[in-house]
XYZ file of C-alpha atoms in Angstrom:
765
model
C 111.451 148.834 121.743
C 110.474 149.437 125.442
C 111.532 145.968 126.177
C 114.708 145.863 124.097
C 115.058 142.617 122.280
C 112.909 140.769 124.759
C 109.543 139.457 123.541
C 106.576 139.190 125.946
C 105.220 136.208 124.146
C 108.272 133.954 124.715
C 107.272 132.390 128.150
C 108.378 128.808 128.388
C 108.544 126.268 131.174
C 109.441 122.715 131.897
C 108.050 121.137 135.069
C 106.928 118.405 137.310
C 103.092 117.659 137.286
C 100.599 115.102 138.713
C 97.201 114.492 139.976
C 95.746 112.344 142.740
C 92.069 111.285 142.744
C 89.769 108.963 144.655
C 88.208 106.810 141.958
C 84.948 106.507 143.935
C 84.636 110.247 144.505
C 85.208 110.201 148.258
C 86.581 113.639 149.449
C 89.071 113.752 152.246
C 91.648 116.018 153.723
C 94.066 113.068 153.549
C 94.022 113.008 149.825
C 95.016 116.824 149.874
C 97.887 116.121 152.176
C 98.995 113.308 150.017
C 98.986 115.524 147.068
C 101.162 118.145 148.927
C 103.515 115.359 149.940
C 103.740 114.306 146.260
C 104.347 117.956 145.163
C 107.058 118.334 147.717
C 108.721 115.190 146.326
C 109.046 116.920 142.950
C 110.839 119.987 144.270
C 113.878 118.950 142.193
C 111.783 119.453 139.020
C 111.237 123.074 139.707
C 113.416 126.162 139.650
C 114.581 128.015 142.777
C 115.935 131.615 143.024
C 119.231 132.649 144.481
C 117.514 133.647 147.706
C 116.808 129.902 148.289
C 113.131 130.472 149.099
C 111.452 131.860 146.075
C 110.349 129.100 143.666
C 109.406 129.336 140.019
C 105.873 128.519 141.103
C 103.835 125.620 142.401
C 100.229 125.059 143.177
C 97.127 122.930 143.527
C 93.837 122.729 141.722
C 91.125 121.023 143.837
C 87.438 120.325 143.776
C 85.433 123.206 145.317
C 85.375 122.225 149.058
C 81.739 123.005 149.614
C 81.363 122.391 153.319
C 84.626 124.367 154.120
C 83.607 127.332 152.052
C 80.147 127.536 153.389
C 81.559 127.501 156.806
C 84.143 130.232 156.236
C 81.630 132.271 154.320
C 79.315 132.237 157.254
C 82.099 133.033 159.711
C 83.796 135.814 157.677
C 81.201 137.239 155.467
C 78.151 136.471 157.629
C 76.424 135.182 154.629
C 74.662 131.900 153.725
C 75.638 130.689 150.224
C 72.862 129.397 147.894
C 72.630 125.977 146.548
C 74.624 126.974 143.317
C 77.539 129.263 143.792
C 81.070 129.839 142.607
C 84.233 131.069 144.226
C 86.819 133.298 142.517
C 90.431 133.214 143.620
C 91.550 136.772 143.141
C 94.987 138.296 143.208
C 94.804 141.983 143.803
C 97.123 144.902 144.101
C 98.743 145.842 147.393
C 97.669 149.441 146.784
C 94.425 150.098 148.655
C 92.916 152.502 146.032
C 93.830 150.195 143.189
C 92.354 147.230 144.980
C 89.106 149.126 145.607
C 88.816 150.043 141.960
C 89.335 146.317 140.973
C 86.534 145.336 143.303
C 84.229 147.957 141.884
C 84.815 146.645 138.323
C 84.259 143.100 139.496
C 80.890 143.999 141.099
C 79.738 145.877 138.054
C 80.486 143.033 135.660
C 78.868 140.415 137.956
C 75.919 142.654 137.995
C 75.822 142.935 134.196
C 75.632 139.152 133.979
C 72.906 138.950 136.624
C 75.149 137.253 139.090
C 75.119 138.038 142.781
C 78.146 139.031 144.846
C 77.787 137.276 148.261
C 81.004 138.642 149.729
C 84.806 138.872 149.795
C 87.028 136.812 152.082
C 90.731 137.513 152.564
C 92.475 134.237 152.308
C 94.621 133.616 155.434
C 98.316 133.603 154.440
C 101.688 133.577 156.086
C 104.193 135.549 154.020
C 107.036 134.653 156.417
C 107.826 131.544 154.348
C 108.311 133.483 151.111
C 111.637 134.620 149.758
C 112.448 138.294 149.174
C 111.900 138.064 145.413
C 108.346 136.534 145.848
C 107.536 139.185 148.575
C 108.283 142.022 146.099
C 105.476 141.102 143.974
C 103.160 139.390 146.600
C 99.499 140.260 145.687
C 96.627 140.448 148.082
C 94.770 137.139 147.791
C 91.018 137.064 148.321
C 88.138 134.679 147.748
C 85.058 136.052 145.961
C 81.729 134.312 146.544
C 79.328 134.536 143.562
C 75.713 133.455 143.832
C 73.796 132.063 140.843
C 70.252 133.319 140.216
C 67.538 130.997 141.347
C 66.744 128.357 138.707
C 69.974 128.798 136.650
C 71.390 125.576 135.338
C 75.042 124.646 135.953
C 76.168 125.060 132.398
C 74.598 128.447 132.019
C 76.164 129.613 135.315
C 79.614 128.451 134.075
C 79.102 130.417 130.873
C 77.994 133.497 132.724
C 81.006 133.272 134.959
C 83.353 132.912 131.881
C 81.889 136.035 130.244
C 81.997 138.013 133.421
C 85.529 137.068 134.077
C 86.718 137.973 130.521
C 84.988 141.354 130.796
C 86.684 141.937 134.160
C 90.114 140.969 132.781
C 89.797 143.210 129.711
C 88.751 146.183 131.856
C 91.651 145.692 134.339
C 94.288 144.775 131.777
C 96.482 147.688 132.806
C 96.516 146.545 136.443
C 99.594 144.219 136.359
C 98.956 142.861 139.885
C 95.418 141.825 139.038
C 94.765 138.162 138.229
C 92.098 135.677 138.579
C 93.511 132.230 139.442
C 90.177 130.447 139.287
C 86.605 131.589 138.832
C 84.506 128.502 138.969
C 81.536 126.646 140.608
C 83.522 123.485 140.473
C 87.260 124.012 141.317
C 89.482 126.247 143.505
C 93.145 127.051 142.851
C 95.995 127.676 145.389
C 99.274 128.652 143.838
C 102.202 130.997 144.159
C 106.032 131.623 144.156
C 106.827 129.636 147.043
C 108.625 126.239 147.524
C 106.261 123.186 147.561
C 107.074 122.431 151.129
C 105.899 125.933 152.098
C 102.634 125.815 150.163
C 100.461 124.714 153.194
C 102.382 127.148 155.467
C 101.646 130.072 153.223
C 97.933 129.126 152.461
C 96.542 128.274 155.946
C 93.401 126.926 154.298
C 95.424 123.873 153.179
C 96.159 122.882 156.791
C 92.482 123.135 157.841
C 91.077 119.535 158.116
C 87.675 120.823 157.056
C 89.069 121.359 153.521
C 88.430 118.177 151.599
C 88.620 117.136 148.034
C 88.401 113.942 145.811
C 90.628 115.394 143.113
C 93.915 117.403 143.314
C 95.952 118.393 140.290
C 99.407 119.619 141.269
C 102.345 121.280 139.562
C 105.964 122.393 140.193
C 107.171 124.855 137.618
C 110.586 125.221 136.126
C 110.684 128.650 134.319
C 112.796 128.388 131.155
C 114.577 131.627 130.130
C 111.802 133.788 131.749
C 111.253 135.440 135.112
C 108.771 133.746 137.455
C 105.523 135.464 138.089
C 102.539 134.787 140.418
C 100.042 134.444 137.551
C 102.387 132.090 135.678
C 102.501 129.488 138.506
C 100.461 126.455 137.648
C 97.909 124.863 137.690
C 95.835 127.299 135.682
C 92.022 127.288 135.626
C 91.739 123.789 134.230
C 95.102 122.287 133.561
C 98.753 121.979 134.506
C 101.266 121.420 131.698
C 104.770 120.098 131.418
C 106.388 120.814 128.087
C 106.485 123.278 125.212
C 103.883 124.329 122.744
C 106.284 124.838 119.798
C 103.460 126.094 117.525
C 102.103 128.580 120.001
C 102.301 131.627 117.746
C 100.374 129.879 115.087
C 97.837 128.476 117.494
C 97.290 132.068 118.906
C 96.869 133.515 115.396
C 94.406 130.742 114.382
C 92.411 131.274 117.469
C 91.906 134.869 116.433
C 91.075 133.765 112.937
C 88.533 131.248 114.244
C 86.808 133.705 116.597
C 83.709 133.895 114.263
C 83.553 130.164 114.259
C 83.063 129.797 117.980
C 79.343 130.089 118.211
C 77.592 128.370 121.142
C 74.151 129.232 122.590
C 75.826 129.118 125.953
C 78.219 131.923 124.859
C 76.306 134.273 122.689
C 78.540 137.334 123.463
C 82.081 135.893 122.616
C 82.893 138.806 120.225
C 82.728 141.180 123.379
C 85.432 139.342 125.243
C 88.241 138.840 122.622
C 90.983 137.866 122.610
C 89.797 134.359 123.563
C 93.355 133.206 123.983
C 96.015 135.398 125.688
C 98.964 136.389 123.523
C 101.488 137.491 126.234
C 101.200 134.832 128.881
C 102.878 131.434 128.839
C 102.183 128.893 126.179
C 100.550 126.639 128.819
C 98.220 129.431 129.799
C 97.092 129.943 126.217
C 96.391 126.206 125.917
C 94.382 126.408 129.216
C 92.326 129.282 127.653
C 91.471 127.267 124.654
C 90.528 124.152 126.570
C 88.396 126.178 128.923
C 86.634 127.865 126.025
C 85.789 124.579 124.306
C 84.548 122.998 127.632
C 82.372 125.882 128.686
C 81.103 126.289 125.115
C 79.571 122.890 125.363
C 82.182 120.463 123.935
C 82.793 117.330 126.030
C 86.056 117.510 127.929
C 87.571 114.334 126.509
C 86.693 115.436 122.925
C 88.299 118.881 123.500
C 91.501 117.262 124.738
C 91.673 114.911 121.763
C 91.175 117.762 119.331
C 93.920 119.999 120.967
C 96.471 117.253 121.557
C 95.713 114.226 119.312
C 97.681 111.063 119.159
C 99.440 110.056 115.966
C 96.823 108.494 113.692
C 97.587 109.366 110.057
C 100.188 106.668 109.571
C 99.120 103.988 112.073
C 98.155 100.894 110.016
C 96.241 99.023 112.575
C 94.127 101.918 113.947
C 90.434 101.317 114.252
C 88.755 102.819 111.094
C 86.026 104.445 113.343
C 88.777 106.040 115.532
C 90.753 107.192 112.519
C 87.537 108.894 111.144
C 86.972 110.612 114.498
C 90.493 112.019 114.544
C 90.352 113.084 110.913
C 87.045 114.825 111.450
C 88.224 116.615 114.531
C 91.412 117.772 112.650
C 89.146 119.775 110.371
C 88.208 121.975 113.259
C 91.601 122.811 114.632
C 95.388 122.207 114.223
C 97.158 120.308 117.016
C 98.828 122.409 119.698
C 102.060 120.607 118.925
C 105.148 119.947 120.935
C 106.176 117.839 123.902
C 103.347 117.862 126.440
C 102.247 116.104 129.671
C 98.951 117.416 130.745
C 96.884 116.930 133.955
C 93.564 118.607 134.347
C 90.206 118.618 135.967
C 86.798 120.250 135.720
C 85.730 119.132 139.163
C 84.232 115.820 137.784
C 86.928 114.394 135.583
C 90.604 113.962 136.461
C 92.535 113.444 133.163
C 96.164 112.977 132.149
C 97.189 113.097 128.546
C 100.499 112.968 126.642
C 101.492 114.244 123.318
C 101.767 112.032 120.166
C 105.549 111.486 120.654
C 105.352 110.797 124.413
C 108.090 113.264 125.119
C 107.190 113.807 128.739
C 107.218 111.085 131.465
C 104.106 110.078 133.230
C 103.603 107.202 135.629
C 100.461 106.046 137.390
C 99.762 103.912 140.465
C 96.342 102.582 141.805
C 96.241 101.412 145.406
C 93.721 99.306 147.196
C 92.182 102.370 148.996
C 90.874 103.475 145.532
C 93.450 106.330 145.341
C 95.031 106.776 141.816
C 98.163 108.875 141.453
C 99.571 110.054 138.152
C 102.851 111.975 138.175
C 106.130 112.771 136.370
C 107.784 109.932 138.266
C 107.033 107.104 140.599
C 107.405 107.218 144.348
C 106.013 110.718 144.898
C 104.425 109.565 148.160
C 104.808 106.678 150.584
C 102.654 103.704 149.943
C 103.206 100.096 150.708
C 104.084 97.932 147.700
C 101.536 95.300 148.827
C 98.798 97.891 148.576
C 99.332 98.484 144.856
C 96.508 97.111 142.699
C 97.817 98.250 139.285
C 100.445 100.472 137.981
C 101.790 101.626 134.618
C 102.844 104.473 132.451
C 101.297 106.548 129.762
C 102.783 106.249 126.389
C 102.759 108.402 123.221
C 99.292 109.844 122.675
C 97.891 108.015 125.687
C 95.069 109.361 127.916
C 93.780 108.300 131.334
C 90.485 109.543 132.848
C 88.919 109.197 136.192
C 85.213 110.152 136.559
C 84.774 110.650 140.273
C 80.899 110.950 139.950
C 80.407 107.586 138.221
C 83.557 105.899 139.825
C 84.884 105.109 136.385
C 88.509 104.875 135.222
C 88.900 104.930 131.478
C 92.073 104.125 129.413
C 92.935 105.512 125.992
C 91.343 102.560 124.226
C 88.122 102.979 126.084
C 87.976 106.734 125.698
C 88.753 106.670 121.890
C 86.340 103.787 121.245
C 83.499 105.757 123.108
C 84.222 109.072 121.356
C 84.524 107.619 117.859
C 81.089 105.979 118.028
C 79.059 108.818 119.407
C 78.486 110.248 115.947
C 78.777 108.702 112.423
C 82.080 110.244 111.560
C 83.082 107.556 109.101
C 79.866 107.917 107.173
C 80.279 111.777 107.094
C 83.866 111.558 105.774
C 82.949 108.983 103.129
C 80.326 111.265 101.777
C 82.076 114.594 102.166
C 85.854 114.240 101.676
C 87.233 114.517 98.180
C 90.664 112.927 97.500
C 91.958 115.095 94.721
C 93.794 112.159 93.069
C 90.439 110.715 91.976
C 89.772 113.605 89.639
C 93.262 113.722 88.016
C 93.963 113.150 84.327
C 96.350 110.249 84.334
C 96.995 110.345 80.539
C 99.593 113.029 80.531
C 101.293 115.768 82.423
C 100.416 119.341 81.356
C 102.157 122.477 82.639
C 100.542 125.834 83.106
C 101.474 127.636 79.856
C 103.915 126.416 77.312
C 107.414 127.899 77.856
C 110.317 127.818 75.490
C 113.855 127.292 76.729
C 114.451 131.018 76.235
C 111.326 131.888 78.170
C 112.380 129.584 81.011
C 115.671 131.428 81.177
C 113.672 134.668 81.425
C 111.585 133.283 84.355
C 114.779 131.956 86.062
C 116.284 135.374 85.843
C 113.222 137.146 87.150
C 112.793 134.739 90.063
C 116.437 134.252 90.951
C 116.922 130.670 89.884
C 120.696 130.320 89.156
C 122.408 127.653 87.228
C 123.940 126.573 90.504
C 120.271 126.054 91.771
C 119.599 123.789 88.820
C 122.773 121.700 89.325
C 122.884 121.597 93.154
C 119.368 121.886 94.330
C 116.995 120.673 91.614
C 119.063 117.992 89.968
C 119.687 115.883 93.128
C 115.970 116.301 94.091
C 114.792 115.094 90.682
C 117.251 112.184 90.395
C 117.235 110.779 93.892
C 114.244 112.302 95.704
C 116.685 113.649 98.313
C 118.068 117.022 99.111
C 121.744 117.381 98.179
C 124.191 116.657 100.972
C 126.314 119.713 101.550
C 128.893 120.898 104.090
C 127.515 122.665 107.224
C 127.759 126.470 107.586
C 126.858 129.492 105.563
C 129.568 132.001 105.146
C 127.626 134.280 102.769
C 126.763 137.671 104.100
C 123.283 138.216 105.574
C 120.825 139.156 102.841
C 120.382 142.645 104.233
C 124.082 143.221 104.115
C 124.847 141.571 100.767
C 125.789 143.616 97.724
C 124.077 140.995 95.531
C 120.327 140.847 94.866
C 119.016 138.313 97.300
C 115.735 136.595 97.404
C 113.206 137.604 100.106
C 113.409 134.018 101.403
C 117.087 134.688 102.425
C 115.888 137.176 105.001
C 114.273 134.384 106.969
C 116.090 132.008 109.245
C 114.328 128.798 110.516
C 113.895 128.475 114.162
C 114.734 125.185 115.913
C 114.234 123.440 119.213
C 116.442 125.121 121.762
C 114.573 125.466 125.064
C 113.684 122.242 126.875
C 112.163 120.307 123.920
C 114.000 117.823 121.840
C 113.813 117.883 117.964
C 112.116 114.866 116.396
C 113.783 112.354 114.122
C 111.815 112.549 110.888
C 113.154 109.030 109.787
C 112.654 107.007 112.920
C 109.520 108.919 114.150
C 107.880 109.326 110.761
C 104.842 107.448 112.093
C 104.052 110.435 114.302
C 104.532 112.938 111.527
C 102.035 114.104 108.821
C 102.057 116.477 105.823
C 98.320 115.910 105.282
C 96.524 119.086 104.158
C 92.874 119.744 104.073
C 91.185 122.427 101.958
C 87.731 123.724 102.472
C 85.586 126.147 104.510
C 85.623 125.877 108.324
C 82.284 125.851 110.100
C 81.162 126.434 113.728
C 83.567 124.516 115.931
C 80.814 123.600 118.487
C 78.592 121.994 115.872
C 79.317 118.361 114.727
C 77.512 117.383 111.620
C 78.128 116.118 108.036
C 78.808 119.546 106.492
C 82.119 119.846 108.416
C 83.417 116.808 106.464
C 83.086 118.440 103.025
C 86.864 118.974 102.372
C 89.517 118.185 99.813
C 92.308 115.993 101.219
C 95.963 116.291 100.031
C 98.673 114.055 101.186
C 101.152 116.969 100.897
C 100.915 120.786 100.619
C 103.261 120.663 97.632
C 101.140 120.332 94.484
C 102.031 118.388 91.417
C 100.865 119.818 88.065
C 98.056 117.266 88.007
C 96.816 118.097 91.460
C 97.101 121.781 90.773
C 94.920 121.550 87.628
C 92.397 119.213 89.284
C 92.137 121.800 92.097
C 92.037 124.844 89.812
C 89.367 123.476 87.602
C 87.244 121.535 90.061
C 83.621 122.102 89.644
C 82.336 121.282 93.104
C 79.948 123.907 94.517
C 81.815 123.731 97.864
C 85.152 124.789 96.420
C 84.763 127.723 94.117
C 88.041 129.019 92.850
C 89.449 132.442 91.891
C 92.847 133.227 90.556
C 94.691 136.457 91.499
C 97.366 137.857 89.302
C 100.238 139.364 91.316
C 101.463 141.721 88.638
C 101.143 145.498 89.129
C 102.120 148.592 87.239
C 104.936 150.383 89.111
C 104.060 153.541 87.296
C 100.624 153.703 88.927
C 101.297 152.322 92.323
C 104.201 151.310 94.623
C 104.755 147.752 96.043
C 102.969 148.526 99.362
C 99.904 149.853 97.602
C 99.857 146.812 95.257
C 99.888 144.402 98.269
C 97.106 146.359 99.980
C 95.035 146.283 96.855
C 95.556 142.612 96.516
C 94.384 142.037 100.062
C 91.236 143.947 99.434
C 90.632 142.061 96.165
C 91.017 138.720 97.914
C 88.720 139.883 100.773
C 86.019 140.816 98.288
C 86.262 137.464 96.595
C 86.069 135.607 99.871
C 82.980 137.554 100.885
C 81.393 136.591 97.561
C 81.879 132.966 98.406
C 85.246 131.987 96.891
C 86.978 129.241 98.931
C 90.142 128.456 96.910
C 92.175 131.614 96.315
C 95.083 130.995 93.974
C 97.764 133.759 94.068
C 99.737 133.452 90.928
C 102.907 135.164 89.659
C 102.936 133.081 86.537
C 101.900 135.591 83.856
C 104.852 137.871 83.213
C 103.827 141.082 81.489
C 106.165 143.672 80.041
C 106.504 146.819 82.112
C 104.754 145.293 85.150
C 106.279 143.690 88.277
C 105.119 140.777 90.276
C 104.503 141.058 94.000
C 106.903 138.603 95.690
C 104.906 135.532 96.609
C 106.068 135.615 100.294
C 104.787 139.251 100.535
C 101.481 138.249 98.990
C 100.888 135.198 101.074
C 101.803 136.804 104.411
C 99.769 139.988 103.738
C 96.661 138.159 102.482
C 96.797 135.729 105.397
C 97.108 138.485 107.967
C 94.424 140.653 106.304
C 91.849 137.726 106.237
C 92.502 137.126 109.859
C 91.907 140.848 110.674
C 88.637 140.893 108.641
C 87.555 137.521 110.239
C 87.519 135.563 106.894
C 90.640 133.494 107.012
C 88.793 130.256 107.898
C 86.385 130.800 104.983
C 89.150 130.480 102.397
C 92.391 128.656 101.413
C 95.502 130.402 100.064
C 97.176 128.476 97.214
C 100.639 129.883 96.108
C 101.323 129.303 92.454
C 104.818 130.629 92.230
C 108.113 130.593 90.362
C 110.007 132.028 93.347
C 109.999 128.868 95.445
C 111.970 125.811 94.524
C 113.624 124.298 97.748
C 112.201 123.115 100.999
C 113.047 126.228 102.966
C 111.371 128.561 100.466
C 108.163 126.403 100.400
C 108.277 126.097 104.241
C 108.417 129.831 104.456
C 105.274 130.176 102.369
C 103.428 127.628 104.446
C 104.695 129.104 107.720
C 103.394 132.539 106.615
C 99.939 131.129 105.814
C 99.775 129.266 102.456
C 97.494 126.262 102.518
C 99.356 124.667 99.555
C 102.109 125.573 97.094
C 102.456 124.921 93.453
C 106.129 125.529 92.389
C 105.338 125.761 88.693
C 108.772 126.986 87.627
C 110.470 124.016 89.156
C 108.513 121.675 86.964
C 109.237 123.752 83.916
C 113.055 123.753 84.742
C 113.042 120.047 85.267
C 111.433 119.517 81.833
C 114.101 121.836 80.359
C 116.885 119.881 82.109
C 115.491 116.645 80.728
C 115.449 118.085 77.236
C 118.946 119.373 77.526
C 120.336 116.127 78.804
C 121.108 117.404 82.314
C 118.706 114.818 83.699
C 118.357 111.256 82.358
C 115.141 110.281 84.072
C 111.548 110.641 82.708
C 109.469 113.674 83.309
C 107.036 111.617 85.525
C 109.965 110.304 87.558
C 111.535 113.700 87.871
C 108.316 115.276 89.160
C 107.612 112.517 91.601
C 111.160 112.516 92.953
C 111.213 116.328 93.178
C 107.991 116.276 95.351
C 109.226 113.352 97.400
C 112.509 115.250 98.153
C 110.703 118.489 99.044
C 108.357 116.577 101.355
C 111.319 114.961 103.082
C 112.771 118.476 103.501
C 109.701 119.843 104.968
C 109.597 116.929 107.418
C 113.205 117.744 108.420
C 112.304 121.517 109.005
C 109.321 120.484 111.119
C 111.254 117.957 113.113
C 114.103 120.264 114.172
C 111.375 122.547 115.615
C 109.920 119.585 117.419
C 106.679 119.787 115.320
C 104.940 116.697 113.962
C 102.284 118.055 111.542
C 102.183 120.588 108.775
C 98.891 121.918 109.894
C 100.460 123.081 113.179
C 103.335 124.696 111.220
C 100.928 126.554 108.893
C 100.747 130.284 109.925
C 103.050 129.823 112.826
C 105.788 132.024 111.235
C 108.533 129.971 112.981
C 111.249 132.110 111.504
C 113.391 135.022 112.556
C 113.444 137.828 110.075
C 116.894 139.435 109.776
C 116.902 142.852 108.154
C 113.217 143.722 107.429
C 111.768 147.065 108.427
C 108.695 147.220 110.798
C 106.374 148.333 108.000
C 107.063 145.061 106.082
C 106.750 142.947 109.246
C 103.447 144.592 110.379
C 101.802 144.265 106.949
C 103.020 140.882 105.812
C 104.565 138.924 108.662
C 102.748 139.897 111.880
C 104.174 138.208 114.952
C 107.469 137.057 113.491
C 110.556 137.549 115.517
C 112.365 140.592 114.015
C 114.988 142.238 116.027
C 117.048 143.928 113.298
C 115.609 146.660 111.047
C 116.612 146.908 107.449
C 115.187 146.738 103.979
C 111.987 148.531 103.034
C 109.364 147.996 100.299
C 111.127 150.521 98.269
C 114.363 148.473 98.442
C 112.641 145.388 97.173
C 110.835 147.232 94.452
C 114.252 148.414 93.081
């Protein structure tokens, strides 16, 4: 509790962004000056401190100015740079001893990677333009020149630089002043906590006419509910981002889970530099980490962007089948980093702008007759004559614009997607590998797991807390109309932890909602951008693209019907072996915590033996035994498999009697369940039909119930500003009210939990 109720992983920002590039690749100082002018015109999009001079952060990411750097290296370092070299922009401590130690670590790690240290150059700065708040944390900023060994190829050099930088960052993690703004053979970053107009005054390099570039990415930050810091100013090492990554906790968790799946010959030592994605920086910096990893590992930049921030494709009727196959195939590698997002980025060759699937951030572009293209949050960011405009437009939802300054090529979304979708036979692979579970269903009847009498159903209802009020007010409307019941707003019941009644574990969780700078989504009017599509199967190496990746089971919803559950449970495909795990335990022999730990070990052993579909079931009630609550089981197994690097080798199916409404099912999915089979709900619906409480058929009741739950899930996703269930899975977008740290650490790692409370012992009673 050293930080009180504050969480280090809750950095958010909303900003102005843009890029300027010469489409023919001609470098000039004028282009840089134009970018600074454009950045200054977006001052109103950034934050400013009370001192009137400290900004929330602004900066530029430009091509490596080769002639300029060779000149200053010769002047300052008395060294001649080799043909292939890199420059690191280093932010160091003001303390002399600490700075010397940092430089020793840098030298050691470069030497370990076989890279040469050609020299250090203190970047000329003028702190007079900074405000007092920025001055308090002002680092020493230096350029580090790094020489590649003779004969080393560009891609190998980039990979060595990446590994060296990650080792340096891990060794100096305790030095809060240390930060590497860029560490590249292609780009250089200039940024800080100044106002945009003062950027060229602080960095004297930017006023030097010898500094030329053909690409400039720029960004003005508005820090949302968080204090500005020098490292959080943008652009980062590849991109600048305007928006919110609403699924950031899940994305970070899945990046840990997928660490064993990142295998590239360019990066053989990745396990030595974990975490691959930071967990305490801003959401934008984590996205930059992942994009950088994919690009340096060998994935084409456009493909990486389309994987991380895909357009809406699931429900688009007129989409090109080849493009649909491409996006479906890429979705098997990684969930979308979802939320409103406007991105501009460069790797030194390509300048790219991309928008999220809902187009919730503005982006306008203008191409003038001098071959300069400008993309920014708004039009008019610099003075150009209207008669000089060749073309102009805006980026819409899911759009992408790319400028290749080497080939002199400008590509639109249609051209990029057409090219990417035809590089490999994605459609053929999907046709051969994807199993639609509906094709294996028995359409002759509906069978439920175990035959329960009305008396037994009442026993299950009592055990799992299904009240007669739930039957009438929750399940009946779902079964009759396919809609959740309309009710008055507000909840005047005591918090579960304070209640004198026995409350479900689900009641300890409150859904988070969009409350920073991102809007919620309308699940009715924007349904085309939303998807509950779920894929089951084993994930493979993310850097390999072949037919084996397409061997998956496709579900149109994570909520399983009895038919789909049985088709999945009894499937005989060699790629999807199944094992069922009974959640009952003997309280005389072990307590609840021990039972959960044993379950995790049992699932781990099964996954190591090759099981892919792991069904956690609380169906079989046994006298004198207690079931582990499904939410405990799902959360603990999910977290444990991540820790032992097996989560991406298995799928967690929750066959439970405890979940019956959309909140409870969303909690299971949010804590890691791949799919949920609410078997007791189907038994209760059958009982209600037999008793006359429902007048519809069994088939209609089941279909309506699932339809209503699906609508409820869409509503839960939408109010958090999330479009896909895959991004919601494992993101634990809840706040736990009244659970002790032991429960949170074991079962719900990463969830917001500010109030202590119930223990495992309390739930066991």
